[in-house]
Every structure is written in structure tokens, then in C-alpha cells.
PDB file of C-alpha atoms in Angstrom:
ATOM      1  CA  MET G 595      93.584  80.040 124.423  1.00 81.00           C
ATOM      2  CA  LYS G 596      92.582  80.396 127.988  1.00 82.00           C
ATOM      3  CA  VAL G 597      94.627  77.495 129.731  1.00 86.00           C
ATOM      4  CA  LEU G 598      98.110  78.873 128.083  1.00 87.00           C
ATOM      5  CA  VAL G 599      98.571  81.560 130.721  1.00 83.00           C
ATOM      6  CA  ASN G 600      98.406  78.304 133.223  1.00 86.00           C
ATOM      7  CA  GLY G 601     100.668  76.064 131.132  1.00 89.00           C
ATOM      8  CA  GLY G 602      98.016  73.693 129.899  1.00 92.00           C
ATOM      9  CA  ILE G 603      98.888  72.113 126.292  1.00 94.00           C
ATOM     10  CA  ASN G 604      95.871  71.961 123.705  1.00 93.00           C
ATOM     11  CA  PRO G 605      95.120  68.409 121.714  1.00 93.00           C
ATOM     12  CA  SER G 606      92.647  69.691 119.443  1.00 92.00           C
ATOM     13  CA  ALA G 607      91.273  70.018 115.955  1.00 90.00           C
ATOM     14  CA  LEU G 608      92.955  72.241 113.431  1.00 90.00           C
ATOM     15  CA  ASP G 609      90.224  74.822 113.016  1.00 86.00           C
ATOM     16  CA  GLY G 610      89.585  78.181 114.525  1.00 88.00           C
ATOM     17  CA  TRP G 611      93.103  79.791 116.702  1.00 90.00           C
ATOM     18  CA  TRP G 612      94.676  76.178 116.354  1.00 92.00           C
ATOM     19  CA  ALA G 613      95.111  75.739 112.746  1.00 91.00           C
ATOM     20  CA  GLU G 614      97.057  79.080 113.124  1.00 91.00           C
ATOM     21  CA  GLY G 615      98.732  78.552 116.639  1.00 92.00           C
ATOM     22  CA  TYR G 616      99.522  74.919 116.256  1.00 94.00           C
ATOM     23  CA  THR G 617     103.366  73.119 115.770  1.00 94.00           C
ATOM     24  CA  PRO G 618     104.588  70.085 117.062  1.00 94.00           C
ATOM     25  CA  GLU G 619     106.345  71.469 119.690  1.00 95.00           C
ATOM     26  CA  VAL G 620     103.590  72.916 121.907  1.00 95.00           C
ATOM     27  CA  GLY G 621     100.849  70.528 121.572  1.00 95.00           C
ATOM     28  CA  TRP G 622      98.778  68.129 119.348  1.00 96.00           C
ATOM     29  CA  ALA G 623      96.901  68.144 116.283  1.00 94.00           C
ATOM     30  CA  LEU G 624      93.754  66.191 115.128  1.00 91.00           C
ATOM     31  CA  GLY G 625      92.408  66.045 111.573  1.00 85.00           C
ATOM     32  CA  ASP G 626      93.562  66.760 108.418  1.00 83.00           C
ATOM     33  CA  GLY G 627      92.516  70.498 108.778  1.00 80.00           C
ATOM     34  CA  LEU G 628      89.698  70.307 105.988  1.00 82.00           C
ATOM     35  CA  GLU G 629      86.212  70.813 106.197  1.00 81.00           C
ATOM     36  CA  HIS G 630      83.715  67.605 106.417  1.00 81.00           C
ATOM     37  CA  GLY G 631      80.498  68.608 107.635  1.00 80.00           C
ATOM     38  CA  ASP G 632      78.051  66.052 109.554  1.00 83.00           C
ATOM     39  CA  ASP G 633      79.577  62.850 108.085  1.00 83.00           C
ATOM     40  CA  PRO G 634      79.623  60.207 110.957  1.00 86.00           C
ATOM     41  CA  ALA G 635      82.445  58.168 109.196  1.00 88.00           C
ATOM     42  CA  TRP G 636      84.902  61.262 109.662  1.00 86.00           C
ATOM     43  CA  ASP G 637      83.542  61.799 112.810  1.00 87.00           C
ATOM     44  CA  ALA G 638      84.647  57.747 113.590  1.00 90.00           C
ATOM     45  CA  VAL G 639      88.095  58.184 111.968  1.00 90.00           C
ATOM     46  CA  GLU G 640      88.403  61.021 114.519  1.00 89.00           C
ATOM     47  CA  ALA G 641      87.475  59.655 117.700  1.00 92.00           C
ATOM     48  CA  ASP G 642      89.668  56.539 116.845  1.00 93.00           C
ATOM     49  CA  ALA G 643      92.613  59.203 116.057  1.00 93.00           C
ATOM     50  CA  LEU G 644      91.762  60.985 119.502  1.00 94.00           C
ATOM     51  CA  TYR G 645      91.999  57.906 121.083  1.00 95.00           C
ATOM     52  CA  ASP G 646      94.865  56.441 119.356  1.00 95.00           C
ATOM     53  CA  LEU G 647      96.753  60.064 120.111  1.00 95.00           C
ATOM     54  CA  LEU G 648      95.989  59.778 123.605  1.00 96.00           C
ATOM     55  CA  GLU G 649      97.008  56.403 124.448  1.00 96.00           C
ATOM     56  CA  ARG G 650     100.309  56.544 122.405  1.00 96.00           C
ATOM     57  CA  GLU G 651     101.477  60.068 122.773  1.00 96.00           C
ATOM     58  CA  VAL G 652     100.028  62.381 125.359  1.00 96.00           C
ATOM     59  CA  ILE G 653      99.333  59.959 128.335  1.00 97.00           C
ATOM     60  CA  PRO G 654     102.622  58.650 128.374  1.00 97.00           C
ATOM     61  CA  GLU G 655     104.568  61.912 127.932  1.00 96.00           C
ATOM     62  CA  PHE G 656     102.559  63.056 130.907  1.00 96.00           C
ATOM     63  CA  TYR G 657     103.182  60.050 133.182  1.00 97.00           C
ATOM     64  CA  THR G 658     106.865  59.462 131.973  1.00 96.00           C
ATOM     65  CA  ARG G 659     108.942  61.303 134.941  1.00 96.00           C
ATOM     66  CA  ASP G 660     112.319  61.203 136.077  1.00 96.00           C
ATOM     67  CA  GLN G 661     114.089  60.326 139.491  1.00 95.00           C
ATOM     68  CA  ARG G 662     112.439  63.776 140.778  1.00 96.00           C
ATOM     69  CA  GLY G 663     109.015  62.657 139.634  1.00 96.00           C
ATOM     70  CA  ILE G 664     108.850  65.568 136.980  1.00 96.00           C
ATOM     71  CA  PRO G 665     107.345  64.644 133.362  1.00 96.00           C
ATOM     72  CA  THR G 666     110.328  66.314 131.899  1.00 96.00           C
ATOM     73  CA  ALA G 667     109.075  66.022 128.023  1.00 96.00           C
ATOM     74  CA  TRP G 668     105.537  67.345 129.465  1.00 96.00           C
ATOM     75  CA  VAL G 669     107.571  70.836 131.080  1.00 96.00           C
ATOM     76  CA  LYS G 670     109.483  70.944 127.843  1.00 96.00           C
ATOM     77  CA  ARG G 671     106.381  71.188 125.749  1.00 96.00           C
ATOM     78  CA  MET G 672     104.223  72.917 128.301  1.00 95.00           C
ATOM     79  CA  ARG G 673     107.401  76.015 128.508  1.00 95.00           C
ATOM     80  CA  GLU G 674     107.261  76.197 125.165  1.00 95.00           C
ATOM     81  CA  SER G 675     103.846  76.255 124.371  1.00 95.00           C
ATOM     82  CA  MET G 676     103.585  79.113 127.102  1.00 94.00           C
ATOM     83  CA  ALA G 677     106.254  81.073 125.487  1.00 94.00           C
ATOM     84  CA  ARG G 678     105.345  80.930 121.643  1.00 93.00           C
ATOM     85  CA  LEU G 679     101.408  81.170 122.122  1.00 93.00           C
ATOM     86  CA  THR G 680     100.888  83.381 125.139  1.00 91.00           C
ATOM     87  CA  PRO G 681     102.029  86.794 124.005  1.00 90.00           C
ATOM     88  CA  ARG G 682     100.258  85.830 120.688  1.00 90.00           C
ATOM     89  CA  PHE G 683      96.784  84.937 121.810  1.00 90.00           C
ATOM     90  CA  SER G 684      95.925  87.077 124.630  1.00 87.00           C
ATOM     91  CA  ALA G 685      93.790  90.027 125.117  1.00 88.00           C
ATOM     92  CA  ASN G 686      97.154  91.983 126.012  1.00 90.00           C
ATOM     93  CA  ARG G 687      98.383  91.525 122.664  1.00 91.00           C
ATOM     94  CA  THR G 688      94.998  92.366 120.887  1.00 92.00           C
ATOM     95  CA  VAL G 689      94.595  95.572 122.787  1.00 96.00           C
ATOM     96  CA  ARG G 690      98.084  96.727 122.338  1.00 95.00           C
ATOM     97  CA  GLU G 691      98.071  96.493 118.409  1.00 95.00           C
ATOM     98  CA  TYR G 692      94.502  97.518 117.818  1.00 96.00           C
ATOM     99  CA  THR G 693      95.773 100.928 119.941  1.00 97.00           C
ATOM    100  CA  GLU G 694      98.864 101.225 118.325  1.00 97.00           C
ATOM    101  CA  GLN G 695      97.873  99.849 114.868  1.00 94.00           C
ATOM    102  CA  HIS G 696      94.389 101.337 114.381  1.00 93.00           C
ATOM    103  CA  TYR G 697      93.037 103.616 117.548  1.00 96.00           C
ATOM    104  CA  LEU G 698      95.771 105.896 117.054  1.00 97.00           C
ATOM    105  CA  PRO G 699      96.459 106.294 113.766  1.00 92.00           C
ATOM    106  CA  ALA G 700      92.615 106.725 113.373  1.00 92.00           C
ATOM    107  CA  ALA G 701      92.815 109.733 116.002  1.00 94.00           C
ATOM    108  CA  ALA G 702      95.686 111.195 114.420  1.00 93.00           C
ATOM    109  CA  ALA G 703      94.171 111.102 110.979  1.00 90.00           C
ATOM    110  CA  TYR G 704      90.997 112.809 112.380  1.00 91.00           C
ATOM    111  CA  ARG G 705      92.564 115.825 114.047  1.00 92.00           C
ATOM    112  CA  LEU G 706      94.261 115.654 110.595  1.00 90.00           C
ATOM    113  CA  ARG G 707      91.270 116.139 108.743  1.00 90.00           C
ATOM    114  CA  THR G 708      89.770 118.865 111.074  1.00 91.00           C
ATOM    115  CA  SER G 709      92.558 121.175 111.316  1.00 91.00           C
ATOM    116  CA  ASN G 710      92.602 124.164 109.391  1.00 91.00           C
ATOM    117  CA  LYS G 711      89.074 124.516 110.019  1.00 90.00           C
ATOM    118  CA  GLY G 712      88.354 121.390 107.764  1.00 91.00           C
ATOM    119  CA  ALA G 713      90.874 122.214 104.690  1.00 92.00           C
ATOM    120  CA  ILE G 714      91.758 118.526 104.243  1.00 91.00           C
ATOM    121  CA  GLY G 715      88.407 117.054 105.075  1.00 90.00           C
ATOM    122  CA  ARG G 716      87.095 119.690 102.195  1.00 93.00           C
ATOM    123  CA  GLN G 717      89.690 118.658  99.798  1.00 92.00           C
ATOM    124  CA  MET G 718      88.581 114.861 100.507  1.00 93.00           C
ATOM    125  CA  VAL G 719      85.141 115.579 100.036  1.00 94.00           C
ATOM    126  CA  ASP G 720      85.808 116.816  96.813  1.00 94.00           C
ATOM    127  CA  TRP G 721      87.542 114.836  95.749  1.00 95.00           C
ATOM    128  CA  GLN G 722      85.211 112.102  96.266  1.00 94.00           C
ATOM    129  CA  HIS G 723      82.709 114.094  94.799  1.00 94.00           C
ATOM    130  CA  SER G 724      84.822 114.093  91.239  1.00 94.00           C
ATOM    131  CA  LEU G 725      85.160 110.427  91.467  1.00 95.00           C
ATOM    132  CA  GLU G 726      81.444 110.146  91.642  1.00 94.00           C
ATOM    133  CA  GLN G 727      80.985 112.526  88.400  1.00 93.00           C
ATOM    134  CA  LYS G 728      83.651 110.879  86.204  1.00 94.00           C
ATOM    135  CA  TRP G 729      84.219 107.137  87.379  1.00 95.00           C
ATOM    136  CA  PRO G 730      81.832 106.042  85.346  1.00 94.00           C
ATOM    137  CA  THR G 731      83.378 107.241  82.029  1.00 93.00           C
ATOM    138  CA  LEU G 732      86.999 105.965  82.823  1.00 95.00           C
ATOM    139  CA  HIS G 733      87.609 102.818  80.874  1.00 94.00           C
ATOM    140  CA  PHE G 734      90.798 101.131  79.344  1.00 95.00           C
ATOM    141  CA  GLY G 735      92.457 101.418  75.342  1.00 93.00           C
ATOM    142  CA  GLU G 736      95.095  99.524  74.323  1.00 92.00           C
ATOM    143  CA  VAL G 737      97.628  96.845  76.328  1.00 93.00           C
ATOM    144  CA  LYS G 738     100.951  96.137  74.902  1.00 93.00           C
ATOM    145  CA  VAL G 739     103.499  93.747  76.357  1.00 94.00           C
ATOM    146  CA  GLU G 740     106.802  93.237  75.794  1.00 93.00           C
ATOM    147  CA  THR G 741     109.428  90.336  77.391  1.00 94.00           C
ATOM    148  CA  ARG G 742     112.681  91.714  77.919  1.00 90.00           C
ATOM    149  CA  GLY G 743     114.885  89.151  79.243  1.00 89.00           C
ATOM    150  CA  GLU G 744     113.869  87.876  82.465  1.00 92.00           C
ATOM    151  CA  GLN G 745     111.239  90.923  82.715  1.00 94.00           C
ATOM    152  CA  HIS G 746     107.482  91.561  81.385  1.00 95.00           C
ATOM    153  CA  VAL G 747     107.116  95.440  80.408  1.00 95.00           C
ATOM    154  CA  PHE G 748     103.228  96.779  79.796  1.00 96.00           C
ATOM    155  CA  GLU G 749     102.022  99.469  78.306  1.00 95.00           C
ATOM    156  CA  VAL G 750      98.692 100.405  78.870  1.00 96.00           C
ATOM    157  CA  GLN G 751      96.087 102.938  77.211  1.00 95.00           C
ATOM    158  CA  VAL G 752      93.922 104.892  80.069  1.00 96.00           C
ATOM    159  CA  CYS G 753      91.103 107.324  79.283  1.00 95.00           C
ATOM    160  CA  LEU G 754      90.329 109.155  82.844  1.00 94.00           C
ATOM    161  CA  ASN G 755      88.078 111.777  80.841  1.00 89.00           C
ATOM    162  CA  GLY G 756      89.094 114.692  82.875  1.00 88.00           C
ATOM    163  CA  LEU G 757      89.972 112.852  86.218  1.00 93.00           C
ATOM    164  CA  ASP G 758      93.227 114.429  87.856  1.00 94.00           C
ATOM    165  CA  PRO G 759      95.581 111.791  87.094  1.00 94.00           C
ATOM    166  CA  LYS G 760      96.614 111.907  90.870  1.00 94.00           C
ATOM    167  CA  ALA G 761      93.144 111.260  91.764  1.00 95.00           C
ATOM    168  CA  VAL G 762      93.592 107.369  90.798  1.00 96.00           C
ATOM    169  CA  ARG G 763      96.450 104.733  91.316  1.00 96.00           C
ATOM    170  CA  VAL G 764      96.774 102.556  87.943  1.00 97.00           C
ATOM    171  CA  GLU G 765      98.573  99.230  88.452  1.00 96.00           C
ATOM    172  CA  LEU G 766      98.831  95.787  87.654  1.00 96.00           C
ATOM    173  CA  TYR G 767      97.534  93.149  90.150  1.00 96.00           C
ATOM    174  CA  ALA G 768      98.165  89.377  90.235  1.00 95.00           C
ATOM    175  CA  ASP G 769      96.653  86.449  92.624  1.00 94.00           C
ATOM    176  CA  GLY G 770      98.986  85.348  95.157  1.00 92.00           C
ATOM    177  CA  ILE G 771     100.830  81.963  94.494  1.00 89.00           C
ATOM    178  CA  MET G 772     100.251  79.222  97.327  1.00 83.00           C
ATOM    179  CA  GLY G 773      98.721  81.321  99.976  1.00 82.00           C
ATOM    180  CA  SER G 774     101.443  84.376  99.118  1.00 88.00           C
ATOM    181  CA  ALA G 775     100.225  88.063  99.161  1.00 91.00           C
ATOM    182  CA  PRO G 776      99.165  89.302  95.623  1.00 93.00           C
ATOM    183  CA  ALA G 777     101.531  90.963  93.623  1.00 93.00           C
ATOM    184  CA  ARG G 778     100.760  94.576  93.040  1.00 94.00           C
ATOM    185  CA  GLN G 779     103.000  96.926  90.908  1.00 94.00           C
ATOM    186  CA  GLU G 780     102.117 100.591  90.906  1.00 95.00           C
ATOM    187  CA  MET G 781     102.285 101.482  86.769  1.00 96.00           C
ATOM    188  CA  LYS G 782     103.908 105.107  86.026  1.00 96.00           C
ATOM    189  CA  ARG G 783     102.307 107.507  83.652  1.00 95.00           C
ATOM    190  CA  LEU G 784     104.665 108.158  80.633  1.00 93.00           C
ATOM    191  CA  ARG G 785     102.479 110.635  78.425  1.00 91.00           C
ATOM    192  CA  GLN G 786      99.314 111.595  77.489  1.00 91.00           C
ATOM    193  CA  LEU G 787      97.841 110.618  74.380  1.00 88.00           C
ATOM    194  CA  ALA G 788      97.725 112.125  71.347  1.00 84.00           C
ATOM    195  CA  GLY G 789      94.266 113.355  70.239  1.00 82.00           C
ATOM    196  CA  VAL G 790      92.607 112.040  73.284  1.00 83.00           C
ATOM    197  CA  PRO G 791      91.505 114.256  75.862  1.00 85.00           C
ATOM    198  CA  GLY G 792      92.198 112.718  79.185  1.00 90.00           C
ATOM    199  CA  GLY G 793      94.062 109.380  77.700  1.00 94.00           C
ATOM    200  CA  TYR G 794      97.218 108.695  79.414  1.00 95.00           C
ATOM    201  CA  VAL G 795      99.971 105.906  78.655  1.00 96.00           C
ATOM    202  CA  TYR G 796     100.621 103.801  81.735  1.00 96.00           C
ATOM    203  CA  SER G 797     103.822 101.803  82.076  1.00 97.00           C
ATOM    204  CA  ALA G 798     105.008  98.885  84.817  1.00 95.00           C
ATOM    205  CA  THR G 799     107.866  96.383  84.506  1.00 95.00           C
ATOM    206  CA  VAL G 800     107.597  92.916  86.177  1.00 94.00           C
ATOM    207  CA  SER G 801     109.468  89.706  86.644  1.00 92.00           C
ATOM    208  CA  ALA G 802     109.288  87.094  83.734  1.00 92.00           C
ATOM    209  CA  ALA G 803     108.992  84.423  86.562  1.00 91.00           C
ATOM    210  CA  ARG G 804     105.154  84.393  85.976  1.00 92.00           C
ATOM    211  CA  PRO G 805     103.291  84.689  82.478  1.00 93.00           C
ATOM    212  CA  PRO G 806     102.000  87.755  81.095  1.00 93.00           C
ATOM    213  CA  ALA G 807      98.644  86.459  81.560  1.00 92.00           C
ATOM    214  CA  ASP G 808      99.056  86.406  85.228  1.00 93.00           C
ATOM    215  CA  TYR G 809      98.543  90.008  85.480  1.00 95.00           C
ATOM    216  CA  THR G 810      95.831  92.537  84.864  1.00 95.00           C
ATOM    217  CA  ALA G 811      95.700  96.358  84.742  1.00 96.00           C
ATOM    218  CA  ARG G 812      93.262  97.741  87.369  1.00 97.00           C
ATOM    219  CA  VAL G 813      92.577 101.574  88.414  1.00 97.00           C
ATOM    220  CA  ILE G 814      91.469 102.279  92.076  1.00 97.00           C
ATOM    221  CA  PRO G 815      91.323 105.656  93.737  1.00 96.00           C
ATOM    222  CA  HIS G 816      93.974 107.642  95.356  1.00 96.00           C
ATOM    223  CA  CYS G 817      94.297 110.497  97.665  1.00 94.00           C
ATOM    224  CA  ASP G 818      96.878 111.105 100.701  1.00 90.00           C
ATOM    225  CA  GLY G 819      95.075 110.498 104.000  1.00 87.00           C
ATOM    226  CA  VAL G 820      92.339 108.403 102.682  1.00 91.00           C
ATOM    227  CA  ALA G 821      92.581 104.758 103.516  1.00 89.00           C
ATOM    228  CA  ILE G 822      91.745 102.406 100.296  1.00 93.00           C
ATOM    229  CA  PRO G 823      89.616 100.330 100.342  1.00 93.00           C
ATOM    230  CA  LEU G 824      87.800 101.208 103.395  1.00 90.00           C
ATOM    231  CA  GLU G 825      86.552 104.766 102.587  1.00 92.00           C
ATOM    232  CA  ASP G 826      86.186 103.955  98.788  1.00 92.00           C
ATOM    233  CA  ALA G 827      85.768 100.562  97.158  1.00 93.00           C
ATOM    234  CA  ARG G 828      85.490 101.232  93.489  1.00 95.00           C
ATOM    235  CA  ILE G 829      87.910  99.487  91.490  1.00 96.00           C
ATOM    236  CA  LEU G 830      88.037  99.409  87.331  1.00 96.00           C
ATOM    237  CA  TRP G 831      89.713  96.113  85.930  1.00 96.00           C
ATOM    238  CA  GLN G 832      91.178  96.036  82.279  1.00 92.00           C
ATOM    239  CA  ARG G 833      88.920  93.414  80.582  1.00 85.00           C
TER     240      ARG G 833
END
């Protein structure tokens, strides 16, 4: 990464930062991006690949010059590398993003919690105490799924046993596909269960592109201004 600001071009194994930064336009890659431990046979494979890469691509590109003695393909790759990678893999970007995305929001959250003699902070403490007392008794009841055309409609019974429904979030969760982000769909509280104190029915509609079995209902804490799961990592899964 340090050579980027001076126009250096990277040929490297696909691990660490290079697994994230590599494209054919900015440098060269070695290996298949997988872990092979201390296998000496793989070391030999990568050594051969490195020599082959240097002989067939890196060195010819550097020494192929135009009439002015400029390696035009090399310079093009160098410029592409600097333009794409330097802004991403730099201390300036890191400090700016940490400041904008973390430090300043944390400072603002602190001022909010301590304002009005800490009124909001006390509310958050009361919320956490309520979770500690009542969370162990939370449980799921019946789960119903109905497929209507291109949508699955879920209805889930949740017994909160006196916990304020506003203190939690009920959602459907499905793992991501092919490295994509997980699917999270908040469930809406429809009604209270008759004859079940603290029992409610929650509902959500999701695409039928995935089977219903991919989705699981869960309960997580919720409170405005509280970072979940950083400040409270409780979670209850429907079994």
C-alpha cells in the first residue's frame, strides 16, 4: 500500500488488502485466493507462477517503450492504480471516515444522553434493567406461513411477558446469498393474543423468490439512540 502514492504497481498474492484492491487494470495477482497452509507443493506452484508472471507480463510491460522511451502500458497501469487505490487505501481516508462515521456521531450521542441532566441516559438504563429482568421469560408461540402469489406472509406469536413491545424489535432474518448482506425484514405488531398476557401476533411479507424455510423469526432489543448489538447483544431465535 505504501508504494501507491509514488506510482508503484503491486503484483501480490490475493490476501490481505490486495484481495480487496486487486483488479487486472491496477496490477497483478498470484494464487487462487485460498488458504493452503505450509504445503511445500503449493509454494512451488506459486513460485513458478511468479516467475512466469514476471517473464511474460511484468518485465515486458515495463521495458516496452515508445519512441520517447516511455513505457506507455506501464504508465497507464500506474495511473489507474494511483487513481483507484490511493484514495481508498490511505490514512487520510481512514481518519476522515472514522471521524465522520464514528467519532462525531459518538460525541453527538454522548451530548444527547447527558442533556437535561441525563434524562435520556436514565431512560436507557431503565430500559436495560427491564430487559435484564424479563428477557429470560420471552418465547415464541405458533408460526404460520402462507404463500400468496410471489410473496410469503409470515405470522408469528411472541410472548413478551410484560415487556414493553417498544423495547424490542421482531424481525425475519435470512442469511445472505453468495456473499450478499443478510435479509432482515421488520415484523409489524398486528394484535394482542386473546387470553395470553403479554402475547402478540407479528406479521411480515417477504418475496417468494426464496423458500420460507430460509427465514427465521427473532427478537432483538430496540431503543432509540442505543447501538445494537454493540451496547446490547441479546437475541432470541424462533426454534
